[in-house]
Amino acid sequence: MNGDAIFLNDLGIVCALGEDKPAVREALFRDDAPTGVASDDALIAGHRLALGRVVAPLPSLDDHPIQLRGRNNALLRAAYLQIRDRVQQAIERYGPTRVAVVVGTSTSGIGEAEKAMAHWRAQGEWPGGFHYVQQEIGAPSRFLAAEAGIRGPAWTLSTACSSSAKAMASAARLLRTGVVDAVIAGGADSLCEFTVRGFMALESVSAERCNPFSRHRHGINIGAGAALLLMTRAPGPVRLAGWGETSDAHHISAPAPEGHGAIAAIAQALDRAGLDAGQIDYVNLHGTATPQNDAMESRAVAAALGAHVPVSSTKP
């Protein structure tokens, strides 16, 4: 294995499927009934939607300053606690300045801002538990650095659905350049009205469980969750062999229909991994269950990898 190899050494996860790896694995592969997504109108009154809620109790953040409190960071803490021992071992081995944090988010603390604004409208004052910086995009990485005692680089990426994938690519570059020896990489999003209404405005939200690549598709389901990986150059159970990043700059909310950006990203990933298209055994698709994404993604995968590679999406 060459010195540029990047490994995923540990994983912490919490989402609508479960509160840790065993629970998520069991729910993901059960064959009796689908789980995770449930329909209700609690988030937006009068609009019954299929949403992926995290129902497990989340850890308290009372030991952190008010600026770092909020549900999004509580999701991150739930994921971090699952890998804390391995992270602390990395800090002891490399030193706190040689460990970085790179995470992705779209919501950050927007949910806290929504509640605070509702309180202000009703009471004419801000609630005591709210601070403006809770909703800043940088809040998740600041929280994790404080939580773990890390003093290396720490930043947050926000590029919509690609945020956490780009966090992993960014972490891999940090490791390959030798700036750090370990990175906590991943991301988190919490359910909030802002995000759901945004996708509703695009007419992209389904009231039922999403059904990607079907003629019966009705759109996407919005959910909450967090996942964190400890990434290093030390051999681990999974190798990050390659990645690709492009921007087709076609439209603010729609992909270029020909899929040229996606095709180029797949080519970059194959090239970095030293693989050819025929060596790919399975593709986990973005699968938003919207006509524009599904059409583009189908074309891109067929063009880059051929029409016979097995594919599916975990979104449902």
PDB file of C-alpha atoms in Angstrom:
ATOM      1  CA  MET A   1       0.000   0.000   0.000  1.00  0.00           C
ATOM      2  CA  ASN A   2       1.441   3.356  -0.978  1.00  0.00           C
ATOM      3  CA  GLY A   3       1.991   6.187   1.477  1.00  0.00           C
ATOM      4  CA  ASP A   4      -0.922   8.186   0.040  1.00  0.00           C
ATOM      5  CA  ALA A   5      -3.508   5.602   1.131  1.00  0.00           C
ATOM      6  CA  ILE A   6      -6.299   6.981   3.335  1.00  0.00           C
ATOM      7  CA  PHE A   7      -8.267   4.776   5.709  1.00  0.00           C
ATOM      8  CA  LEU A   8     -11.523   5.050   7.613  1.00  0.00           C
ATOM      9  CA  ASN A   9     -10.658   3.752  11.061  1.00  0.00           C
ATOM     10  CA  ASP A  10     -13.932   4.159  12.947  1.00  0.00           C
ATOM     11  CA  LEU A  11     -17.527   5.289  12.459  1.00  0.00           C
ATOM     12  CA  GLY A  12     -20.140   6.895  14.684  1.00  0.00           C
ATOM     13  CA  ILE A  13     -23.670   7.333  13.369  1.00  0.00           C
ATOM     14  CA  VAL A  14     -27.148   8.384  14.450  1.00  0.00           C
ATOM     15  CA  CYS A  15     -30.112   8.784  12.101  1.00  0.00           C
ATOM     16  CA  ALA A  16     -33.741   7.826  11.594  1.00  0.00           C
ATOM     17  CA  LEU A  17     -32.708   4.172  11.237  1.00  0.00           C
ATOM     18  CA  GLY A  18     -31.065   3.989  14.663  1.00  0.00           C
ATOM     19  CA  GLU A  19     -28.765   5.467  17.264  1.00  0.00           C
ATOM     20  CA  ASP A  20     -25.561   3.525  16.502  1.00  0.00           C
ATOM     21  CA  LYS A  21     -23.961   1.158  14.013  1.00  0.00           C
ATOM     22  CA  PRO A  22     -25.676  -2.066  15.183  1.00  0.00           C
ATOM     23  CA  ALA A  23     -29.125  -0.436  15.201  1.00  0.00           C
ATOM     24  CA  VAL A  24     -28.638   1.141  11.777  1.00  0.00           C
ATOM     25  CA  ARG A  25     -27.308  -2.115  10.320  1.00  0.00           C
ATOM     26  CA  GLU A  26     -30.258  -4.099  11.658  1.00  0.00           C
ATOM     27  CA  ALA A  27     -32.830  -1.607  10.369  1.00  0.00           C
ATOM     28  CA  LEU A  28     -31.128  -1.183   7.002  1.00  0.00           C
ATOM     29  CA  PHE A  29     -31.054  -4.896   6.175  1.00  0.00           C
ATOM     30  CA  ARG A  30     -34.284  -6.086   7.790  1.00  0.00           C
ATOM     31  CA  ASP A  31     -36.607  -7.757   5.310  1.00  0.00           C
ATOM     32  CA  ASP A  32     -39.978  -7.559   7.058  1.00  0.00           C
ATOM     33  CA  ALA A  33     -40.793  -3.853   6.638  1.00  0.00           C
ATOM     34  CA  PRO A  34     -39.100  -0.557   5.797  1.00  0.00           C
ATOM     35  CA  THR A  35     -38.170   1.658   8.719  1.00  0.00           C
ATOM     36  CA  GLY A  36     -36.810   5.133   9.354  1.00  0.00           C
ATOM     37  CA  VAL A  37     -39.196   7.373   7.440  1.00  0.00           C
ATOM     38  CA  ALA A  38     -42.566   8.176   9.006  1.00  0.00           C
ATOM     39  CA  SER A  39     -45.391  10.478   7.953  1.00  0.00           C
ATOM     40  CA  ASP A  40     -46.698  13.350  10.092  1.00  0.00           C
ATOM     41  CA  ASP A  41     -47.521  17.058   9.994  1.00  0.00           C
ATOM     42  CA  ALA A  42     -45.810  18.036  13.252  1.00  0.00           C
ATOM     43  CA  LEU A  43     -43.067  20.049  11.571  1.00  0.00           C
ATOM     44  CA  ILE A  44     -45.286  22.101   9.259  1.00  0.00           C
ATOM     45  CA  ALA A  45     -48.929  22.177  10.314  1.00  0.00           C
ATOM     46  CA  GLY A  46     -51.305  21.184   7.553  1.00  0.00           C
ATOM     47  CA  HIS A  47     -48.590  19.546   5.448  1.00  0.00           C
ATOM     48  CA  ARG A  48     -48.278  15.828   6.070  1.00  0.00           C
ATOM     49  CA  LEU A  49     -44.837  14.735   4.928  1.00  0.00           C
ATOM     50  CA  ALA A  50     -42.669  11.644   5.143  1.00  0.00           C
ATOM     51  CA  LEU A  51     -39.695  12.672   7.303  1.00  0.00           C
ATOM     52  CA  GLY A  52     -36.689  10.863   8.732  1.00  0.00           C
ATOM     53  CA  ARG A  53     -36.719  11.803  12.411  1.00  0.00           C
ATOM     54  CA  VAL A  54     -34.109  10.883  15.002  1.00  0.00           C
ATOM     55  CA  VAL A  55     -36.254   9.640  17.879  1.00  0.00           C
ATOM     56  CA  ALA A  56     -33.462   8.442  20.191  1.00  0.00           C
ATOM     57  CA  PRO A  57     -32.660  10.732  23.157  1.00  0.00           C
ATOM     58  CA  LEU A  58     -29.674  12.957  22.389  1.00  0.00           C
ATOM     59  CA  PRO A  59     -26.899  13.836  24.862  1.00  0.00           C
ATOM     60  CA  SER A  60     -27.058  17.102  26.778  1.00  0.00           C
ATOM     61  CA  LEU A  61     -24.777  19.980  25.801  1.00  0.00           C
ATOM     62  CA  ASP A  62     -25.099  21.830  29.115  1.00  0.00           C
ATOM     63  CA  ASP A  63     -21.343  21.514  29.694  1.00  0.00           C
ATOM     64  CA  HIS A  64     -20.661  23.594  26.558  1.00  0.00           C
ATOM     65  CA  PRO A  65     -21.102  27.367  26.238  1.00  0.00           C
ATOM     66  CA  ILE A  66     -24.457  28.532  24.939  1.00  0.00           C
ATOM     67  CA  GLN A  67     -22.940  29.389  21.535  1.00  0.00           C
ATOM     68  CA  LEU A  68     -22.262  25.684  20.910  1.00  0.00           C
ATOM     69  CA  ARG A  69     -25.601  24.287  22.052  1.00  0.00           C
ATOM     70  CA  GLY A  70     -28.331  23.103  19.720  1.00  0.00           C
ATOM     71  CA  ARG A  71     -29.825  19.952  18.243  1.00  0.00           C
ATOM     72  CA  ASN A  72     -27.427  19.791  15.300  1.00  0.00           C
ATOM     73  CA  ASN A  73     -24.441  19.697  17.645  1.00  0.00           C
ATOM     74  CA  ALA A  74     -26.240  17.231  19.916  1.00  0.00           C
ATOM     75  CA  LEU A  75     -26.509  14.903  16.907  1.00  0.00           C
ATOM     76  CA  LEU A  76     -22.774  15.347  16.358  1.00  0.00           C
ATOM     77  CA  ARG A  77     -22.046  14.576  19.998  1.00  0.00           C
ATOM     78  CA  ALA A  78     -24.122  11.382  19.775  1.00  0.00           C
ATOM     79  CA  ALA A  79     -22.019  10.286  16.795  1.00  0.00           C
ATOM     80  CA  TYR A  80     -18.726  11.474  18.318  1.00  0.00           C
ATOM     81  CA  LEU A  81     -19.215   9.565  21.582  1.00  0.00           C
ATOM     82  CA  GLN A  82     -19.170   6.337  19.562  1.00  0.00           C
ATOM     83  CA  ILE A  83     -15.657   7.052  18.251  1.00  0.00           C
ATOM     84  CA  ARG A  84     -14.334   9.077  21.201  1.00  0.00           C
ATOM     85  CA  ASP A  85     -11.908   6.417  22.418  1.00  0.00           C
ATOM     86  CA  ARG A  86     -10.273   6.058  19.005  1.00  0.00           C
ATOM     87  CA  VAL A  87     -10.100   9.830  18.569  1.00  0.00           C
ATOM     88  CA  GLN A  88      -8.487  10.309  21.957  1.00  0.00           C
ATOM     89  CA  GLN A  89      -5.949   7.602  21.116  1.00  0.00           C
ATOM     90  CA  ALA A  90      -5.103   9.538  17.935  1.00  0.00           C
ATOM     91  CA  ILE A  91      -4.712  12.764  19.902  1.00  0.00           C
ATOM     92  CA  GLU A  92      -2.411  11.046  22.381  1.00  0.00           C
ATOM     93  CA  ARG A  93      -0.381   9.545  19.551  1.00  0.00           C
ATOM     94  CA  TYR A  94      -0.095  12.578  17.264  1.00  0.00           C
ATOM     95  CA  GLY A  95      -0.821  15.557  19.519  1.00  0.00           C
ATOM     96  CA  PRO A  96      -3.906  17.843  19.463  1.00  0.00           C
ATOM     97  CA  THR A  97      -2.450  20.158  16.800  1.00  0.00           C
ATOM     98  CA  ARG A  98      -2.007  17.221  14.406  1.00  0.00           C
ATOM     99  CA  VAL A  99      -5.690  16.259  14.435  1.00  0.00           C
ATOM    100  CA  ALA A 100      -8.253  18.159  12.333  1.00  0.00           C
ATOM    101  CA  VAL A 101     -12.030  18.474  12.064  1.00  0.00           C
ATOM    102  CA  VAL A 102     -13.776  18.795   8.688  1.00  0.00           C
ATOM    103  CA  VAL A 103     -17.543  18.403   8.682  1.00  0.00           C
ATOM    104  CA  GLY A 104     -20.434  19.255   6.412  1.00  0.00           C
ATOM    105  CA  THR A 105     -23.820  20.738   7.242  1.00  0.00           C
ATOM    106  CA  SER A 106     -26.706  22.541   5.613  1.00  0.00           C
ATOM    107  CA  THR A 107     -28.776  23.414   8.658  1.00  0.00           C
ATOM    108  CA  SER A 108     -26.258  24.033  11.450  1.00  0.00           C
ATOM    109  CA  GLY A 109     -28.360  25.734  14.170  1.00  0.00           C
ATOM    110  CA  ILE A 110     -31.150  27.108  11.969  1.00  0.00           C
ATOM    111  CA  GLY A 111     -33.661  25.130  14.032  1.00  0.00           C
ATOM    112  CA  GLU A 112     -32.683  27.063  17.150  1.00  0.00           C
ATOM    113  CA  ALA A 113     -33.097  30.343  15.250  1.00  0.00           C
ATOM    114  CA  GLU A 114     -36.583  29.307  14.102  1.00  0.00           C
ATOM    115  CA  LYS A 115     -37.687  28.631  17.675  1.00  0.00           C
ATOM    116  CA  ALA A 116     -36.076  31.846  18.899  1.00  0.00           C
ATOM    117  CA  MET A 117     -37.846  33.952  16.277  1.00  0.00           C
ATOM    118  CA  ALA A 118     -41.200  32.365  17.170  1.00  0.00           C
ATOM    119  CA  HIS A 119     -40.527  33.219  20.835  1.00  0.00           C
ATOM    120  CA  TRP A 120     -39.593  36.800  19.897  1.00  0.00           C
ATOM    121  CA  ARG A 121     -42.782  37.236  17.909  1.00  0.00           C
ATOM    122  CA  ALA A 122     -44.860  35.937  20.812  1.00  0.00           C
ATOM    123  CA  GLN A 123     -42.988  37.510  23.752  1.00  0.00           C
ATOM    124  CA  GLY A 124     -41.157  40.483  22.253  1.00  0.00           C
ATOM    125  CA  GLU A 125     -37.760  39.203  23.460  1.00  0.00           C
ATOM    126  CA  TRP A 126     -35.226  36.537  22.616  1.00  0.00           C
ATOM    127  CA  PRO A 127     -35.295  33.344  24.717  1.00  0.00           C
ATOM    128  CA  GLY A 128     -32.520  32.840  27.239  1.00  0.00           C
ATOM    129  CA  GLY A 129     -31.135  29.713  25.572  1.00  0.00           C
ATOM    130  CA  PHE A 130     -30.513  31.320  22.191  1.00  0.00           C
ATOM    131  CA  HIS A 131     -27.329  32.851  20.832  1.00  0.00           C
ATOM    132  CA  TYR A 132     -26.923  34.109  17.269  1.00  0.00           C
ATOM    133  CA  VAL A 133     -23.761  32.100  16.548  1.00  0.00           C
ATOM    134  CA  GLN A 134     -25.641  28.808  17.090  1.00  0.00           C
ATOM    135  CA  GLN A 135     -26.850  29.097  13.500  1.00  0.00           C
ATOM    136  CA  GLU A 136     -23.484  29.945  11.934  1.00  0.00           C
ATOM    137  CA  ILE A 137     -22.198  27.386   9.454  1.00  0.00           C
ATOM    138  CA  GLY A 138     -18.917  27.132  11.377  1.00  0.00           C
ATOM    139  CA  ALA A 139     -20.637  26.060  14.608  1.00  0.00           C
ATOM    140  CA  PRO A 140     -20.384  22.253  14.015  1.00  0.00           C
ATOM    141  CA  SER A 141     -16.615  22.217  13.512  1.00  0.00           C
ATOM    142  CA  ARG A 142     -16.069  24.602  16.454  1.00  0.00           C
ATOM    143  CA  PHE A 143     -18.190  22.330  18.608  1.00  0.00           C
ATOM    144  CA  LEU A 144     -16.327  19.149  17.669  1.00  0.00           C
ATOM    145  CA  ALA A 145     -12.930  20.766  18.170  1.00  0.00           C
ATOM    146  CA  ALA A 146     -14.010  21.862  21.653  1.00  0.00           C
ATOM    147  CA  GLU A 147     -15.636  18.510  22.396  1.00  0.00           C
ATOM    148  CA  ALA A 148     -12.547  16.480  21.478  1.00  0.00           C
ATOM    149  CA  GLY A 149      -9.853  18.946  22.619  1.00  0.00           C
ATOM    150  CA  ILE A 150      -8.499  19.307  19.087  1.00  0.00           C
ATOM    151  CA  ARG A 151      -6.293  22.270  18.168  1.00  0.00           C
ATOM    152  CA  GLY A 152      -5.587  21.460  14.528  1.00  0.00           C
ATOM    153  CA  PRO A 153      -7.438  22.878  11.519  1.00  0.00           C
ATOM    154  CA  ALA A 154     -11.235  22.887  11.909  1.00  0.00           C
ATOM    155  CA  TRP A 155     -13.757  24.030   9.329  1.00  0.00           C
ATOM    156  CA  THR A 156     -17.249  23.341   8.032  1.00  0.00           C
ATOM    157  CA  LEU A 157     -18.326  22.831   4.433  1.00  0.00           C
ATOM    158  CA  SER A 158     -21.825  23.620   3.185  1.00  0.00           C
ATOM    159  CA  THR A 159     -22.473  22.479  -0.366  1.00  0.00           C
ATOM    160  CA  ALA A 160     -25.975  21.036   0.063  1.00  0.00           C
ATOM    161  CA  CYS A 161     -26.184  17.264  -0.510  1.00  0.00           C
ATOM    162  CA  SER A 162     -22.468  16.892  -1.253  1.00  0.00           C
ATOM    163  CA  SER A 163     -21.297  18.527   2.001  1.00  0.00           C
ATOM    164  CA  SER A 164     -20.162  15.434   3.903  1.00  0.00           C
ATOM    165  CA  ALA A 165     -18.673  13.753   0.835  1.00  0.00           C
ATOM    166  CA  LYS A 166     -16.650  16.905   0.190  1.00  0.00           C
ATOM    167  CA  ALA A 167     -15.626  16.918   3.863  1.00  0.00           C
ATOM    168  CA  MET A 168     -14.100  13.466   3.351  1.00  0.00           C
ATOM    169  CA  ALA A 169     -12.281  14.609   0.203  1.00  0.00           C
ATOM    170  CA  SER A 170     -11.008  17.696   2.030  1.00  0.00           C
ATOM    171  CA  ALA A 171      -9.865  15.530   4.951  1.00  0.00           C
ATOM    172  CA  ALA A 172      -8.017  13.214   2.570  1.00  0.00           C
ATOM    173  CA  ARG A 173      -6.132  16.169   1.091  1.00  0.00           C
ATOM    174  CA  LEU A 174      -5.117  17.339   4.563  1.00  0.00           C
ATOM    175  CA  LEU A 175      -3.743  13.892   5.320  1.00  0.00           C
ATOM    176  CA  ARG A 176      -1.948  13.538   1.999  1.00  0.00           C
ATOM    177  CA  THR A 177      -0.240  16.906   2.335  1.00  0.00           C
ATOM    178  CA  GLY A 178       1.025  15.941   5.785  1.00  0.00           C
ATOM    179  CA  VAL A 179      -0.601  18.902   7.525  1.00  0.00           C
ATOM    180  CA  VAL A 180      -2.232  16.511  10.009  1.00  0.00           C
ATOM    181  CA  ASP A 181      -2.152  12.837  10.906  1.00  0.00           C
ATOM    182  CA  ALA A 182      -5.830  12.280  11.715  1.00  0.00           C
ATOM    183  CA  VAL A 183      -9.141  13.938  10.814  1.00  0.00           C
ATOM    184  CA  ILE A 184     -12.640  13.705  12.208  1.00  0.00           C
ATOM    185  CA  ALA A 185     -14.723  13.955   9.031  1.00  0.00           C
ATOM    186  CA  GLY A 186     -18.424  13.669   8.348  1.00  0.00           C
ATOM    187  CA  GLY A 187     -21.436  15.851   8.899  1.00  0.00           C
ATOM    188  CA  ALA A 188     -24.820  16.493  10.465  1.00  0.00           C
ATOM    189  CA  ASP A 189     -28.183  17.999   9.643  1.00  0.00           C
ATOM    190  CA  SER A 190     -31.181  18.488  11.890  1.00  0.00           C
ATOM    191  CA  LEU A 191     -34.785  18.698  10.751  1.00  0.00           C
ATOM    192  CA  CYS A 192     -35.983  22.277  10.518  1.00  0.00           C
ATOM    193  CA  GLU A 193     -38.799  24.119   8.826  1.00  0.00           C
ATOM    194  CA  PHE A 194     -36.428  26.221   6.709  1.00  0.00           C
ATOM    195  CA  THR A 195     -35.012  23.214   4.849  1.00  0.00           C
ATOM    196  CA  VAL A 196     -38.320  21.442   4.352  1.00  0.00           C
ATOM    197  CA  ARG A 197     -40.080  24.573   3.101  1.00  0.00           C
ATOM    198  CA  GLY A 198     -37.186  25.210   0.730  1.00  0.00           C
ATOM    199  CA  PHE A 199     -37.605  21.809  -0.899  1.00  0.00           C
ATOM    200  CA  MET A 200     -41.366  22.270  -0.870  1.00  0.00           C
ATOM    201  CA  ALA A 201     -40.891  25.489  -2.842  1.00  0.00           C
ATOM    202  CA  LEU A 202     -38.975  23.447  -5.416  1.00  0.00           C
ATOM    203  CA  GLU A 203     -41.891  20.971  -5.500  1.00  0.00           C
ATOM    204  CA  SER A 204     -39.396  18.251  -4.614  1.00  0.00           C
ATOM    205  CA  VAL A 205     -40.744  16.873  -1.310  1.00  0.00           C
ATOM    206  CA  SER A 206     -42.757  13.662  -1.189  1.00  0.00           C
ATOM    207  CA  ALA A 207     -45.620  13.028   1.216  1.00  0.00           C
ATOM    208  CA  GLU A 208     -44.795   9.312   0.928  1.00  0.00           C
ATOM    209  CA  ARG A 209     -41.630   7.268   1.236  1.00  0.00           C
ATOM    210  CA  CYS A 210     -39.404   8.320  -1.665  1.00  0.00           C
ATOM    211  CA  ASN A 211     -39.124   5.949  -4.593  1.00  0.00           C
ATOM    212  CA  PRO A 212     -35.998   6.750  -6.646  1.00  0.00           C
ATOM    213  CA  PHE A 213     -35.789   5.741 -10.327  1.00  0.00           C
ATOM    214  CA  SER A 214     -39.435   4.693 -10.447  1.00  0.00           C
ATOM    215  CA  ARG A 215     -42.167   6.003 -12.714  1.00  0.00           C
ATOM    216  CA  HIS A 216     -44.124   6.422  -9.458  1.00  0.00           C
ATOM    217  CA  ARG A 217     -41.608   8.815  -7.884  1.00  0.00           C
ATOM    218  CA  HIS A 218     -42.964  11.810  -5.964  1.00  0.00           C
ATOM    219  CA  GLY A 219     -39.773  13.457  -4.708  1.00  0.00           C
ATOM    220  CA  ILE A 220     -37.393  13.379  -1.782  1.00  0.00           C
ATOM    221  CA  ASN A 221     -37.781  12.752   1.955  1.00  0.00           C
ATOM    222  CA  ILE A 222     -35.972  15.150   4.286  1.00  0.00           C
ATOM    223  CA  GLY A 223     -34.365  13.708   7.412  1.00  0.00           C
ATOM    224  CA  ALA A 224     -31.959  14.294  10.259  1.00  0.00           C
ATOM    225  CA  GLY A 225     -28.761  12.555  11.276  1.00  0.00           C
ATOM    226  CA  ALA A 226     -25.039  12.689  11.884  1.00  0.00           C
ATOM    227  CA  ALA A 227     -22.099  10.503  10.931  1.00  0.00           C
ATOM    228  CA  LEU A 228     -18.441  10.922  11.831  1.00  0.00           C
ATOM    229  CA  LEU A 229     -15.401   9.024  10.625  1.00  0.00           C
ATOM    230  CA  LEU A 230     -11.893   8.925  12.024  1.00  0.00           C
ATOM    231  CA  MET A 231      -9.659   9.163   8.956  1.00  0.00           C
ATOM    232  CA  THR A 232      -5.902   8.494   9.040  1.00  0.00           C
ATOM    233  CA  ARG A 233      -3.093   7.026   6.968  1.00  0.00           C
ATOM    234  CA  ALA A 234      -2.884   4.123   9.419  1.00  0.00           C
ATOM    235  CA  PRO A 235      -4.408   0.922   7.973  1.00  0.00           C
ATOM    236  CA  GLY A 236      -8.060   0.501   8.886  1.00  0.00           C
ATOM    237  CA  PRO A 237     -11.106  -1.570   7.908  1.00  0.00           C
ATOM    238  CA  VAL A 238     -12.066   0.609   4.914  1.00  0.00           C
ATOM    239  CA  ARG A 239      -9.839   2.430   2.419  1.00  0.00           C
ATOM    240  CA  LEU A 240     -10.922   5.657   0.750  1.00  0.00           C
ATOM    241  CA  ALA A 241      -9.535   4.741  -2.635  1.00  0.00           C
ATOM    242  CA  GLY A 242     -10.711   7.678  -4.715  1.00  0.00           C
ATOM    243  CA  TRP A 243     -13.006  10.649  -5.053  1.00  0.00           C
ATOM    244  CA  GLY A 244     -14.013  13.190  -7.662  1.00  0.00           C
ATOM    245  CA  GLU A 245     -15.294  16.744  -7.412  1.00  0.00           C
ATOM    246  CA  THR A 246     -16.742  18.906 -10.161  1.00  0.00           C
ATOM    247  CA  SER A 247     -19.222  21.740 -10.592  1.00  0.00           C
ATOM    248  CA  ASP A 248     -21.323  21.986 -13.727  1.00  0.00           C
ATOM    249  CA  ALA A 249     -22.580  25.505 -12.757  1.00  0.00           C
ATOM    250  CA  HIS A 250     -25.796  24.760 -14.616  1.00  0.00           C
ATOM    251  CA  HIS A 251     -28.567  25.928 -12.267  1.00  0.00           C
ATOM    252  CA  ILE A 252     -28.938  26.765  -8.570  1.00  0.00           C
ATOM    253  CA  SER A 253     -31.310  23.855  -7.901  1.00  0.00           C
ATOM    254  CA  ALA A 254     -31.061  21.531 -10.909  1.00  0.00           C
ATOM    255  CA  PRO A 255     -28.238  19.449 -12.397  1.00  0.00           C
ATOM    256  CA  ALA A 256     -27.118  19.759 -15.988  1.00  0.00           C
ATOM    257  CA  PRO A 257     -29.308  17.132 -17.694  1.00  0.00           C
ATOM    258  CA  GLU A 258     -26.476  15.588 -19.720  1.00  0.00           C
ATOM    259  CA  GLY A 259     -24.615  14.708 -16.511  1.00  0.00           C
ATOM    260  CA  HIS A 260     -21.202  15.942 -17.719  1.00  0.00           C
ATOM    261  CA  GLY A 261     -20.167  17.083 -14.227  1.00  0.00           C
ATOM    262  CA  ALA A 262     -21.113  13.765 -12.653  1.00  0.00           C
ATOM    263  CA  ILE A 263     -19.373  11.810 -15.413  1.00  0.00           C
ATOM    264  CA  ALA A 264     -16.185  13.820 -14.877  1.00  0.00           C
ATOM    265  CA  ALA A 265     -16.380  13.308 -11.088  1.00  0.00           C
ATOM    266  CA  ILE A 266     -16.720   9.536 -11.552  1.00  0.00           C
ATOM    267  CA  ALA A 267     -13.728   9.576 -13.919  1.00  0.00           C
ATOM    268  CA  GLN A 268     -11.654  11.452 -11.322  1.00  0.00           C
ATOM    269  CA  ALA A 269     -12.588   8.941  -8.626  1.00  0.00           C
ATOM    270  CA  LEU A 270     -11.671   5.983 -10.817  1.00  0.00           C
ATOM    271  CA  ASP A 271      -8.372   7.589 -11.785  1.00  0.00           C
ATOM    272  CA  ARG A 272      -7.401   8.307  -8.168  1.00  0.00           C
ATOM    273  CA  ALA A 273      -8.321   4.761  -7.183  1.00  0.00           C
ATOM    274  CA  GLY A 274      -6.422   3.235 -10.093  1.00  0.00           C
ATOM    275  CA  LEU A 275      -9.527   1.359 -11.236  1.00  0.00           C
ATOM    276  CA  ASP A 276     -11.418   1.035 -14.486  1.00  0.00           C
ATOM    277  CA  ALA A 277     -15.174   1.064 -14.909  1.00  0.00           C
ATOM    278  CA  GLY A 278     -15.389  -2.713 -15.263  1.00  0.00           C
ATOM    279  CA  GLN A 279     -14.036  -3.201 -11.728  1.00  0.00           C
ATOM    280  CA  ILE A 280     -16.965  -1.437 -10.041  1.00  0.00           C
ATOM    281  CA  ASP A 281     -19.339  -3.971  -8.479  1.00  0.00           C
ATOM    282  CA  TYR A 282     -22.023  -1.648  -7.077  1.00  0.00           C
ATOM    283  CA  VAL A 283     -23.002   2.036  -7.013  1.00  0.00           C
ATOM    284  CA  ASN A 284     -24.965   3.719  -4.219  1.00  0.00           C
ATOM    285  CA  LEU A 285     -26.808   6.492  -6.006  1.00  0.00           C
ATOM    286  CA  HIS A 286     -27.818   9.953  -4.840  1.00  0.00           C
ATOM    287  CA  GLY A 287     -31.367   8.933  -5.724  1.00  0.00           C
ATOM    288  CA  THR A 288     -33.450  11.975  -4.822  1.00  0.00           C
ATOM    289  CA  ALA A 289     -36.544  10.553  -6.561  1.00  0.00           C
ATOM    290  CA  THR A 290     -36.955  13.770  -8.523  1.00  0.00           C
ATOM    291  CA  PRO A 291     -37.260  13.571 -12.315  1.00  0.00           C
ATOM    292  CA  GLN A 292     -34.305  15.871 -13.006  1.00  0.00           C
ATOM    293  CA  ASN A 293     -31.846  14.096 -10.700  1.00  0.00           C
ATOM    294  CA  ASP A 294     -32.909  10.563 -11.604  1.00  0.00           C
ATOM    295  CA  ALA A 295     -32.692  11.227 -15.323  1.00  0.00           C
ATOM    296  CA  MET A 296     -29.299  12.911 -15.071  1.00  0.00           C
ATOM    297  CA  GLU A 297     -27.862  10.325 -12.699  1.00  0.00           C
ATOM    298  CA  SER A 298     -29.037   7.422 -14.848  1.00  0.00           C
ATOM    299  CA  ARG A 299     -27.345   8.915 -17.896  1.00  0.00           C
ATOM    300  CA  ALA A 300     -24.149   9.696 -15.997  1.00  0.00           C
ATOM    301  CA  VAL A 301     -23.730   6.240 -14.459  1.00  0.00           C
ATOM    302  CA  ALA A 302     -24.521   4.475 -17.732  1.00  0.00           C
ATOM    303  CA  ALA A 303     -22.042   6.680 -19.602  1.00  0.00           C
ATOM    304  CA  ALA A 304     -19.249   6.388 -17.020  1.00  0.00           C
ATOM    305  CA  LEU A 305     -19.672   2.799 -15.783  1.00  0.00           C
ATOM    306  CA  GLY A 306     -21.897   1.036 -18.274  1.00  0.00           C
ATOM    307  CA  ALA A 307     -25.541   0.035 -18.107  1.00  0.00           C
ATOM    308  CA  HIS A 308     -25.084  -3.270 -16.269  1.00  0.00           C
ATOM    309  CA  VAL A 309     -23.493  -2.246 -12.942  1.00  0.00           C
ATOM    310  CA  PRO A 310     -25.887  -2.896 -10.008  1.00  0.00           C
ATOM    311  CA  VAL A 311     -27.188   0.317  -8.442  1.00  0.00           C
ATOM    312  CA  SER A 312     -29.581   1.419  -5.699  1.00  0.00           C
ATOM    313  CA  SER A 313     -30.154   4.276  -3.244  1.00  0.00           C
ATOM    314  CA  THR A 314     -30.501   4.049   0.534  1.00  0.00           C
ATOM    315  CA  LYS A 315     -32.748   7.133   0.724  1.00  0.00           C
ATOM    316  CA  PRO A 316     -36.006   5.132   1.000  1.00  0.00           C
TER     317      PRO A 316
END
